[in-house]
């Protein structure tokens, strides 16, 4: 049974759940976040991947992400929103998935096309001597000045400089009618009241992996997409694309957080997965 309490009903329930997972796992402690090069078990803290992994765990706590429960909740949210058009809408996972899937496929396709067209030409070429270098720099500056003067004469727009990389790939507002905004949607349909607290309606949870290395590194051994639900794969794909990391790296961080959050459940599953010893007579 996996229940996650919320001490008070905040407008942003997701933020409250995320903070509680951080507190329960202890990854927000100073000792955990600080890299100690002298320690025996050296492990570089991947702050961005770790933060996203916490969000993935919270999504699993809420929706389970088993390709079944999240769609059932979506049906309930859709029916509620139809009956309460004037009130605060409940979060619909199916609608969110459809919007994000379309946007994600478009952004990834554009990124792959831009990467394929990118000219891999160094801005600082290697010169054989200092004389060649000085001559080349003078020629380059001369070409740039001539291009600017020619552009000013013909009245053409100047070439836009290359923009720095940004993780804000999915950015829209409530005024953008083409892409629906889910800001302000409630998670009340996924939470139930127990006394003065709220707990997750979902009481199930599945561990992302049960196979860790026996060495000190504690890395996940393998990640095969066929072993996981499509919803879970989609969530990992979005965040991996934003962070520009491998999906397996994010999955590994999710598994490590789950090991801290469900230590008892993980140990029991490890015992069940071990082969039983047969006594010899």
PDB file of C-alpha atoms in Angstrom:
ATOM      1  CA  UNK A   1       0.000   0.000   0.000  1.00  0.00           C
ATOM      2  CA  UNK A   2       1.478   3.293  -1.043  1.00  0.00           C
ATOM      3  CA  UNK A   3      -0.149   6.415   0.413  1.00  0.00           C
ATOM      4  CA  UNK A   4       1.345   9.872   0.198  1.00  0.00           C
ATOM      5  CA  UNK A   5      -0.027  12.475   2.607  1.00  0.00           C
ATOM      6  CA  UNK A   6      -0.536  16.169   1.981  1.00  0.00           C
ATOM      7  CA  UNK A   7      -0.851  18.183   5.197  1.00  0.00           C
ATOM      8  CA  UNK A   8      -2.920  20.939   3.640  1.00  0.00           C
ATOM      9  CA  UNK A   9      -4.787  21.435   0.382  1.00  0.00           C
ATOM     10  CA  UNK A  10      -2.591  23.778  -1.656  1.00  0.00           C
ATOM     11  CA  UNK A  11      -3.660  24.991  -5.104  1.00  0.00           C
ATOM     12  CA  UNK A  12      -0.609  23.329  -6.598  1.00  0.00           C
ATOM     13  CA  UNK A  13      -0.955  19.762  -5.301  1.00  0.00           C
ATOM     14  CA  UNK A  14       1.861  18.545  -7.525  1.00  0.00           C
ATOM     15  CA  UNK A  15       4.328  20.842  -5.793  1.00  0.00           C
ATOM     16  CA  UNK A  16       3.291  19.550  -2.366  1.00  0.00           C
ATOM     17  CA  UNK A  17       3.684  15.916  -3.407  1.00  0.00           C
ATOM     18  CA  UNK A  18       7.075  16.603  -4.961  1.00  0.00           C
ATOM     19  CA  UNK A  19       8.352  18.322  -1.812  1.00  0.00           C
ATOM     20  CA  UNK A  20       7.207  15.412   0.292  1.00  0.00           C
ATOM     21  CA  UNK A  21       8.998  12.839  -1.865  1.00  0.00           C
ATOM     22  CA  UNK A  22      12.174  14.913  -1.566  1.00  0.00           C
ATOM     23  CA  UNK A  23      11.778  14.968   2.217  1.00  0.00           C
ATOM     24  CA  UNK A  24      10.998  11.254   2.551  1.00  0.00           C
ATOM     25  CA  UNK A  25      13.964  10.195   0.397  1.00  0.00           C
ATOM     26  CA  UNK A  26      16.377  12.653   2.019  1.00  0.00           C
ATOM     27  CA  UNK A  27      17.746  13.863  -1.312  1.00  0.00           C
ATOM     28  CA  UNK A  28      17.175  17.463  -0.265  1.00  0.00           C
ATOM     29  CA  UNK A  29      19.644  17.218   2.610  1.00  0.00           C
ATOM     30  CA  UNK A  30      22.876  19.177   2.374  1.00  0.00           C
ATOM     31  CA  UNK A  31      25.009  16.078   2.912  1.00  0.00           C
ATOM     32  CA  UNK A  32      23.322  14.332  -0.005  1.00  0.00           C
ATOM     33  CA  UNK A  33      23.561  17.251  -2.431  1.00  0.00           C
ATOM     34  CA  UNK A  34      27.215  18.027  -1.656  1.00  0.00           C
ATOM     35  CA  UNK A  35      29.856  16.135  -3.617  1.00  0.00           C
ATOM     36  CA  UNK A  36      32.564  14.731  -1.366  1.00  0.00           C
ATOM     37  CA  UNK A  37      35.671  13.746  -3.390  1.00  0.00           C
ATOM     38  CA  UNK A  38      37.259  12.072  -0.345  1.00  0.00           C
ATOM     39  CA  UNK A  39      34.352   9.733   0.297  1.00  0.00           C
ATOM     40  CA  UNK A  40      34.777   6.084  -0.679  1.00  0.00           C
ATOM     41  CA  UNK A  41      31.509   5.929  -2.621  1.00  0.00           C
ATOM     42  CA  UNK A  42      32.016   8.795  -5.025  1.00  0.00           C
ATOM     43  CA  UNK A  43      28.956   9.756  -7.035  1.00  0.00           C
ATOM     44  CA  UNK A  44      28.484  12.989  -8.945  1.00  0.00           C
ATOM     45  CA  UNK A  45      25.126  14.568  -8.137  1.00  0.00           C
ATOM     46  CA  UNK A  46      23.058  15.015 -11.314  1.00  0.00           C
ATOM     47  CA  UNK A  47      20.857  17.830 -10.046  1.00  0.00           C
ATOM     48  CA  UNK A  48      18.705  18.318 -13.141  1.00  0.00           C
ATOM     49  CA  UNK A  49      18.179  14.609 -13.813  1.00  0.00           C
ATOM     50  CA  UNK A  50      17.488  13.980 -10.144  1.00  0.00           C
ATOM     51  CA  UNK A  51      14.861  16.747  -9.984  1.00  0.00           C
ATOM     52  CA  UNK A  52      13.068  15.354 -13.037  1.00  0.00           C
ATOM     53  CA  UNK A  53      13.249  11.827 -11.614  1.00  0.00           C
ATOM     54  CA  UNK A  54      11.345  13.014  -8.533  1.00  0.00           C
ATOM     55  CA  UNK A  55       8.598  14.361 -10.794  1.00  0.00           C
ATOM     56  CA  UNK A  56       8.397  11.015 -12.620  1.00  0.00           C
ATOM     57  CA  UNK A  57       8.030   9.193  -9.287  1.00  0.00           C
ATOM     58  CA  UNK A  58       5.226  11.563  -8.242  1.00  0.00           C
ATOM     59  CA  UNK A  59       3.444  10.932 -11.547  1.00  0.00           C
ATOM     60  CA  UNK A  60       3.669   7.201 -10.884  1.00  0.00           C
ATOM     61  CA  UNK A  61       2.277   7.715  -7.390  1.00  0.00           C
ATOM     62  CA  UNK A  62      -0.683   9.618  -8.824  1.00  0.00           C
ATOM     63  CA  UNK A  63      -1.412   7.794 -12.083  1.00  0.00           C
ATOM     64  CA  UNK A  64       0.556   4.525 -11.708  1.00  0.00           C
ATOM     65  CA  UNK A  65       1.443   4.789 -15.426  1.00  0.00           C
ATOM     66  CA  UNK A  66       0.622   1.172 -16.255  1.00  0.00           C
ATOM     67  CA  UNK A  67      -1.376   1.976 -19.431  1.00  0.00           C
ATOM     68  CA  UNK A  68      -4.599   1.264 -17.552  1.00  0.00           C
ATOM     69  CA  UNK A  69      -5.190   3.334 -14.430  1.00  0.00           C
ATOM     70  CA  UNK A  70      -4.228   6.701 -15.943  1.00  0.00           C
ATOM     71  CA  UNK A  71      -6.808   6.246 -18.716  1.00  0.00           C
ATOM     72  CA  UNK A  72      -9.485   5.286 -16.181  1.00  0.00           C
ATOM     73  CA  UNK A  73      -8.792   8.472 -14.241  1.00  0.00           C
ATOM     74  CA  UNK A  74      -8.959  10.396 -17.522  1.00  0.00           C
ATOM     75  CA  UNK A  75     -12.487   9.124 -18.130  1.00  0.00           C
ATOM     76  CA  UNK A  76     -13.573  10.287 -14.687  1.00  0.00           C
ATOM     77  CA  UNK A  77     -11.926  13.703 -15.150  1.00  0.00           C
ATOM     78  CA  UNK A  78     -13.547  14.144 -18.554  1.00  0.00           C
ATOM     79  CA  UNK A  79     -16.998  13.348 -17.155  1.00  0.00           C
ATOM     80  CA  UNK A  80     -16.463  15.728 -14.226  1.00  0.00           C
ATOM     81  CA  UNK A  81     -15.336  18.568 -16.507  1.00  0.00           C
ATOM     82  CA  UNK A  82     -18.409  18.094 -18.696  1.00  0.00           C
ATOM     83  CA  UNK A  83     -20.702  18.481 -15.684  1.00  0.00           C
ATOM     84  CA  UNK A  84     -18.762  21.369 -14.123  1.00  0.00           C
ATOM     85  CA  UNK A  85     -17.861  23.634 -17.040  1.00  0.00           C
ATOM     86  CA  UNK A  86     -17.829  26.782 -14.900  1.00  0.00           C
ATOM     87  CA  UNK A  87     -15.687  25.442 -12.067  1.00  0.00           C
ATOM     88  CA  UNK A  88     -12.024  24.526 -11.807  1.00  0.00           C
ATOM     89  CA  UNK A  89     -11.298  21.664 -14.245  1.00  0.00           C
ATOM     90  CA  UNK A  90      -9.718  18.423 -13.156  1.00  0.00           C
ATOM     91  CA  UNK A  91      -6.507  17.317 -14.803  1.00  0.00           C
ATOM     92  CA  UNK A  92      -7.205  14.992 -17.744  1.00  0.00           C
ATOM     93  CA  UNK A  93      -4.186  12.781 -18.458  1.00  0.00           C
ATOM     94  CA  UNK A  94      -5.519  11.652 -21.846  1.00  0.00           C
ATOM     95  CA  UNK A  95      -6.026  15.218 -23.074  1.00  0.00           C
ATOM     96  CA  UNK A  96      -2.595  16.215 -21.764  1.00  0.00           C
ATOM     97  CA  UNK A  97      -1.037  13.213 -23.501  1.00  0.00           C
ATOM     98  CA  UNK A  98      -2.642  14.077 -26.836  1.00  0.00           C
ATOM     99  CA  UNK A  99      -1.463  17.691 -26.680  1.00  0.00           C
ATOM    100  CA  UNK A 100       2.046  16.823 -25.537  1.00  0.00           C
ATOM    101  CA  UNK A 101       2.440  13.929 -28.004  1.00  0.00           C
ATOM    102  CA  UNK A 102       1.684  16.184 -30.960  1.00  0.00           C
ATOM    103  CA  UNK A 103       3.959  18.966 -29.700  1.00  0.00           C
ATOM    104  CA  UNK A 104       6.738  16.594 -28.671  1.00  0.00           C
ATOM    105  CA  UNK A 105       6.822  14.834 -32.052  1.00  0.00           C
ATOM    106  CA  UNK A 106       6.974  18.190 -33.828  1.00  0.00           C
ATOM    107  CA  UNK A 107       9.774  19.564 -31.627  1.00  0.00           C
ATOM    108  CA  UNK A 108      11.823  16.387 -31.869  1.00  0.00           C
ATOM    109  CA  UNK A 109      11.409  16.262 -35.653  1.00  0.00           C
ATOM    110  CA  UNK A 110      12.533  19.900 -35.960  1.00  0.00           C
ATOM    111  CA  UNK A 111      15.494  19.242 -33.684  1.00  0.00           C
ATOM    112  CA  UNK A 112      16.570  16.205 -35.705  1.00  0.00           C
ATOM    113  CA  UNK A 113      16.261  18.137 -38.978  1.00  0.00           C
ATOM    114  CA  UNK A 114      18.246  21.070 -37.577  1.00  0.00           C
ATOM    115  CA  UNK A 115      20.912  18.703 -36.324  1.00  0.00           C
ATOM    116  CA  UNK A 116      21.142  16.985 -39.703  1.00  0.00           C
ATOM    117  CA  UNK A 117      21.525  20.352 -41.487  1.00  0.00           C
ATOM    118  CA  UNK A 118      24.026  21.721 -38.973  1.00  0.00           C
ATOM    119  CA  UNK A 119      27.357  22.588 -40.517  1.00  0.00           C
ATOM    120  CA  UNK A 120      30.054  21.024 -38.364  1.00  0.00           C
ATOM    121  CA  UNK A 121      32.630  23.702 -39.068  1.00  0.00           C
ATOM    122  CA  UNK A 122      34.914  24.944 -36.360  1.00  0.00           C
ATOM    123  CA  UNK A 123      34.925  28.658 -35.641  1.00  0.00           C
ATOM    124  CA  UNK A 124      38.578  28.474 -34.605  1.00  0.00           C
ATOM    125  CA  UNK A 125      40.492  26.614 -37.321  1.00  0.00           C
ATOM    126  CA  UNK A 126      44.031  25.343 -36.769  1.00  0.00           C
ATOM    127  CA  UNK A 127      46.794  27.357 -38.426  1.00  0.00           C
ATOM    128  CA  UNK A 128      50.271  26.190 -39.267  1.00  0.00           C
ATOM    129  CA  UNK A 129      51.975  29.424 -38.160  1.00  0.00           C
ATOM    130  CA  UNK A 130      51.244  32.751 -36.492  1.00  0.00           C
ATOM    131  CA  UNK A 131      51.607  34.511 -39.865  1.00  0.00           C
ATOM    132  CA  UNK A 132      48.858  32.402 -41.436  1.00  0.00           C
ATOM    133  CA  UNK A 133      46.666  33.035 -38.413  1.00  0.00           C
ATOM    134  CA  UNK A 134      47.017  36.825 -38.542  1.00  0.00           C
ATOM    135  CA  UNK A 135      46.363  36.896 -42.301  1.00  0.00           C
ATOM    136  CA  UNK A 136      43.268  34.720 -41.950  1.00  0.00           C
ATOM    137  CA  UNK A 137      41.838  36.904 -39.155  1.00  0.00           C
ATOM    138  CA  UNK A 138      42.361  40.065 -41.222  1.00  0.00           C
ATOM    139  CA  UNK A 139      40.598  38.489 -44.213  1.00  0.00           C
ATOM    140  CA  UNK A 140      37.690  37.355 -42.022  1.00  0.00           C
ATOM    141  CA  UNK A 141      37.212  40.812 -40.521  1.00  0.00           C
ATOM    142  CA  UNK A 142      37.361  42.352 -43.984  1.00  0.00           C
ATOM    143  CA  UNK A 143      34.660  39.976 -45.256  1.00  0.00           C
ATOM    144  CA  UNK A 144      32.418  40.732 -42.282  1.00  0.00           C
ATOM    145  CA  UNK A 145      32.759  44.491 -42.774  1.00  0.00           C
ATOM    146  CA  UNK A 146      31.983  44.213 -46.466  1.00  0.00           C
ATOM    147  CA  UNK A 147      28.896  42.090 -45.733  1.00  0.00           C
ATOM    148  CA  UNK A 148      27.598  44.654 -43.228  1.00  0.00           C
ATOM    149  CA  UNK A 149      28.150  47.531 -45.642  1.00  0.00           C
ATOM    150  CA  UNK A 150      26.451  45.651 -48.487  1.00  0.00           C
ATOM    151  CA  UNK A 151      23.465  44.770 -46.286  1.00  0.00           C
ATOM    152  CA  UNK A 152      23.085  48.418 -45.259  1.00  0.00           C
ATOM    153  CA  UNK A 153      23.147  49.538 -48.906  1.00  0.00           C
ATOM    154  CA  UNK A 154      20.541  47.060 -50.185  1.00  0.00           C
ATOM    155  CA  UNK A 155      18.431  47.441 -47.046  1.00  0.00           C
ATOM    156  CA  UNK A 156      18.322  43.739 -46.253  1.00  0.00           C
ATOM    157  CA  UNK A 157      17.744  42.494 -42.732  1.00  0.00           C
ATOM    158  CA  UNK A 158      20.872  41.504 -40.837  1.00  0.00           C
ATOM    159  CA  UNK A 159      21.566  37.858 -40.226  1.00  0.00           C
ATOM    160  CA  UNK A 160      20.196  36.704 -36.882  1.00  0.00           C
ATOM    161  CA  UNK A 161      22.897  35.479 -34.560  1.00  0.00           C
ATOM    162  CA  UNK A 162      22.810  31.909 -33.341  1.00  0.00           C
ATOM    163  CA  UNK A 163      20.641  31.633 -30.248  1.00  0.00           C
ATOM    164  CA  UNK A 164      22.001  29.894 -27.162  1.00  0.00           C
ATOM    165  CA  UNK A 165      20.488  26.494 -26.286  1.00  0.00           C
ATOM    166  CA  UNK A 166      17.333  26.537 -24.185  1.00  0.00           C
ATOM    167  CA  UNK A 167      15.258  23.869 -22.406  1.00  0.00           C
ATOM    168  CA  UNK A 168      11.996  25.805 -22.910  1.00  0.00           C
ATOM    169  CA  UNK A 169      10.852  23.676 -25.824  1.00  0.00           C
ATOM    170  CA  UNK A 170       7.211  23.444 -24.726  1.00  0.00           C
ATOM    171  CA  UNK A 171       6.221  26.996 -23.896  1.00  0.00           C
ATOM    172  CA  UNK A 172       2.678  28.322 -24.276  1.00  0.00           C
ATOM    173  CA  UNK A 173       0.223  30.389 -22.258  1.00  0.00           C
ATOM    174  CA  UNK A 174      -3.493  30.394 -21.589  1.00  0.00           C
ATOM    175  CA  UNK A 175      -3.944  32.960 -24.389  1.00  0.00           C
ATOM    176  CA  UNK A 176      -2.514  30.497 -26.910  1.00  0.00           C
ATOM    177  CA  UNK A 177      -5.646  28.815 -28.262  1.00  0.00           C
ATOM    178  CA  UNK A 178      -3.718  26.417 -30.516  1.00  0.00           C
ATOM    179  CA  UNK A 179      -2.111  24.658 -27.541  1.00  0.00           C
ATOM    180  CA  UNK A 180      -4.364  24.210 -24.495  1.00  0.00           C
ATOM    181  CA  UNK A 181      -2.814  25.268 -21.191  1.00  0.00           C
ATOM    182  CA  UNK A 182      -3.218  22.970 -18.186  1.00  0.00           C
ATOM    183  CA  UNK A 183      -2.115  25.540 -15.648  1.00  0.00           C
ATOM    184  CA  UNK A 184      -4.583  25.728 -12.765  1.00  0.00           C
ATOM    185  CA  UNK A 185      -6.121  22.313 -13.360  1.00  0.00           C
ATOM    186  CA  UNK A 186      -6.861  20.449 -10.148  1.00  0.00           C
ATOM    187  CA  UNK A 187      -5.679  17.026  -8.975  1.00  0.00           C
ATOM    188  CA  UNK A 188      -8.573  16.671  -6.546  1.00  0.00           C
ATOM    189  CA  UNK A 189      -9.923  13.722  -8.550  1.00  0.00           C
ATOM    190  CA  UNK A 190      -6.725  11.823  -7.718  1.00  0.00           C
ATOM    191  CA  UNK A 191      -6.737  12.660  -4.005  1.00  0.00           C
ATOM    192  CA  UNK A 192      -9.073  11.705  -1.168  1.00  0.00           C
ATOM    193  CA  UNK A 193      -9.611  13.380   2.200  1.00  0.00           C
ATOM    194  CA  UNK A 194      -8.525  11.547   5.339  1.00  0.00           C
ATOM    195  CA  UNK A 195      -9.062  13.670   8.424  1.00  0.00           C
ATOM    196  CA  UNK A 196      -7.307  16.957   7.831  1.00  0.00           C
ATOM    197  CA  UNK A 197      -4.991  15.528   5.212  1.00  0.00           C
ATOM    198  CA  UNK A 198      -5.190  14.421   1.591  1.00  0.00           C
ATOM    199  CA  UNK A 199      -3.800  11.100   0.371  1.00  0.00           C
ATOM    200  CA  UNK A 200      -3.373   9.711  -3.102  1.00  0.00           C
ATOM    201  CA  UNK A 201      -6.385   7.794  -4.368  1.00  0.00           C
ATOM    202  CA  UNK A 202      -4.064   5.307  -6.031  1.00  0.00           C
ATOM    203  CA  UNK A 203      -2.721   2.791  -3.514  1.00  0.00           C
ATOM    204  CA  UNK A 204      -0.560   0.788  -5.943  1.00  0.00           C
ATOM    205  CA  UNK A 205       2.974   1.205  -7.192  1.00  0.00           C
ATOM    206  CA  UNK A 206       5.371  -0.786  -9.380  1.00  0.00           C
ATOM    207  CA  UNK A 207       9.126  -0.515  -9.076  1.00  0.00           C
ATOM    208  CA  UNK A 208      10.947   0.618 -12.192  1.00  0.00           C
ATOM    209  CA  UNK A 209      13.612  -2.017 -11.717  1.00  0.00           C
ATOM    210  CA  UNK A 210      14.698  -4.719  -9.331  1.00  0.00           C
ATOM    211  CA  UNK A 211      18.137  -5.307 -10.784  1.00  0.00           C
ATOM    212  CA  UNK A 212      21.006  -3.226  -9.453  1.00  0.00           C
ATOM    213  CA  UNK A 213      24.699  -3.828  -9.762  1.00  0.00           C
ATOM    214  CA  UNK A 214      26.246  -5.555  -6.782  1.00  0.00           C
ATOM    215  CA  UNK A 215      29.187  -3.165  -6.924  1.00  0.00           C
ATOM    216  CA  UNK A 216      29.407   0.189  -5.169  1.00  0.00           C
ATOM    217  CA  UNK A 217      28.241   2.133  -8.229  1.00  0.00           C
ATOM    218  CA  UNK A 218      24.598   1.005  -7.785  1.00  0.00           C
ATOM    219  CA  UNK A 219      23.865   1.497 -11.493  1.00  0.00           C
ATOM    220  CA  UNK A 220      20.888  -0.091 -13.163  1.00  0.00           C
ATOM    221  CA  UNK A 221      22.063  -2.972 -15.298  1.00  0.00           C
ATOM    222  CA  UNK A 222      19.742  -2.692 -18.300  1.00  0.00           C
ATOM    223  CA  UNK A 223      16.850  -0.656 -19.668  1.00  0.00           C
ATOM    224  CA  UNK A 224      14.642  -2.286 -22.295  1.00  0.00           C
ATOM    225  CA  UNK A 225      11.624  -0.315 -23.490  1.00  0.00           C
ATOM    226  CA  UNK A 226       9.584  -3.462 -24.111  1.00  0.00           C
ATOM    227  CA  UNK A 227       9.531  -4.146 -20.364  1.00  0.00           C
ATOM    228  CA  UNK A 228       7.743  -0.887 -19.508  1.00  0.00           C
ATOM    229  CA  UNK A 229       4.388   0.709 -20.208  1.00  0.00           C
ATOM    230  CA  UNK A 230       3.952   3.167 -23.064  1.00  0.00           C
ATOM    231  CA  UNK A 231       2.924   5.945 -20.679  1.00  0.00           C
ATOM    232  CA  UNK A 232       6.099   5.532 -18.642  1.00  0.00           C
ATOM    233  CA  UNK A 233       8.214   5.490 -21.806  1.00  0.00           C
ATOM    234  CA  UNK A 234       6.520   8.662 -23.056  1.00  0.00           C
ATOM    235  CA  UNK A 235       7.166  10.529 -19.791  1.00  0.00           C
ATOM    236  CA  UNK A 236      10.828   9.512 -19.858  1.00  0.00           C
ATOM    237  CA  UNK A 237      11.140  10.504 -23.527  1.00  0.00           C
ATOM    238  CA  UNK A 238       9.825  14.029 -22.932  1.00  0.00           C
ATOM    239  CA  UNK A 239      12.114  14.783 -20.001  1.00  0.00           C
ATOM    240  CA  UNK A 240      15.116  13.106 -21.635  1.00  0.00           C
ATOM    241  CA  UNK A 241      14.593  15.283 -24.695  1.00  0.00           C
ATOM    242  CA  UNK A 242      14.454  18.428 -22.557  1.00  0.00           C
ATOM    243  CA  UNK A 243      17.590  17.504 -20.616  1.00  0.00           C
ATOM    244  CA  UNK A 244      19.403  16.092 -23.669  1.00  0.00           C
ATOM    245  CA  UNK A 245      20.255  12.898 -21.807  1.00  0.00           C
ATOM    246  CA  UNK A 246      19.709   9.240 -22.582  1.00  0.00           C
ATOM    247  CA  UNK A 247      16.398   7.731 -21.517  1.00  0.00           C
ATOM    248  CA  UNK A 248      18.263   5.008 -19.655  1.00  0.00           C
ATOM    249  CA  UNK A 249      20.055   7.651 -17.541  1.00  0.00           C
ATOM    250  CA  UNK A 250      16.764   9.145 -16.368  1.00  0.00           C
ATOM    251  CA  UNK A 251      15.309   5.695 -15.750  1.00  0.00           C
ATOM    252  CA  UNK A 252      18.333   4.879 -13.617  1.00  0.00           C
ATOM    253  CA  UNK A 253      17.820   7.976 -11.464  1.00  0.00           C
ATOM    254  CA  UNK A 254      14.117   7.146 -11.055  1.00  0.00           C
ATOM    255  CA  UNK A 255      15.058   3.667  -9.874  1.00  0.00           C
ATOM    256  CA  UNK A 256      17.530   5.013  -7.325  1.00  0.00           C
ATOM    257  CA  UNK A 257      14.905   7.365  -5.857  1.00  0.00           C
ATOM    258  CA  UNK A 258      12.388   4.515  -5.694  1.00  0.00           C
ATOM    259  CA  UNK A 259      14.933   2.421  -3.837  1.00  0.00           C
ATOM    260  CA  UNK A 260      15.123   5.147  -1.174  1.00  0.00           C
ATOM    261  CA  UNK A 261      11.372   5.736  -1.079  1.00  0.00           C
ATOM    262  CA  UNK A 262      10.327   2.066  -1.000  1.00  0.00           C
ATOM    263  CA  UNK A 263      13.294   0.485   0.718  1.00  0.00           C
ATOM    264  CA  UNK A 264      11.192  -2.151   2.507  1.00  0.00           C
ATOM    265  CA  UNK A 265       9.252  -3.072  -0.625  1.00  0.00           C
ATOM    266  CA  UNK A 266      12.441  -3.204  -2.667  1.00  0.00           C
ATOM    267  CA  UNK A 267      14.167  -5.515  -0.187  1.00  0.00           C
ATOM    268  CA  UNK A 268      11.171  -7.870  -0.139  1.00  0.00           C
ATOM    269  CA  UNK A 269      11.086  -8.034  -3.939  1.00  0.00           C
ATOM    270  CA  UNK A 270      14.811  -8.725  -3.982  1.00  0.00           C
ATOM    271  CA  UNK A 271      14.347 -11.665  -1.614  1.00  0.00           C
ATOM    272  CA  UNK A 272      11.549 -13.114  -3.755  1.00  0.00           C
ATOM    273  CA  UNK A 273      13.622 -12.773  -6.928  1.00  0.00           C
ATOM    274  CA  UNK A 274      16.627 -14.643  -5.459  1.00  0.00           C
ATOM    275  CA  UNK A 275      16.795 -18.391  -6.213  1.00  0.00           C
ATOM    276  CA  UNK A 276      16.157 -20.592  -3.214  1.00  0.00           C
ATOM    277  CA  UNK A 277      19.030 -22.726  -1.970  1.00  0.00           C
ATOM    278  CA  UNK A 278      18.499 -26.467  -2.135  1.00  0.00           C
ATOM    279  CA  UNK A 279      19.964 -28.524   0.681  1.00  0.00           C
ATOM    280  CA  UNK A 280      22.079 -31.473  -0.284  1.00  0.00           C
ATOM    281  CA  UNK A 281      21.544 -34.724   1.568  1.00  0.00           C
TER     282      UNK A 281
END
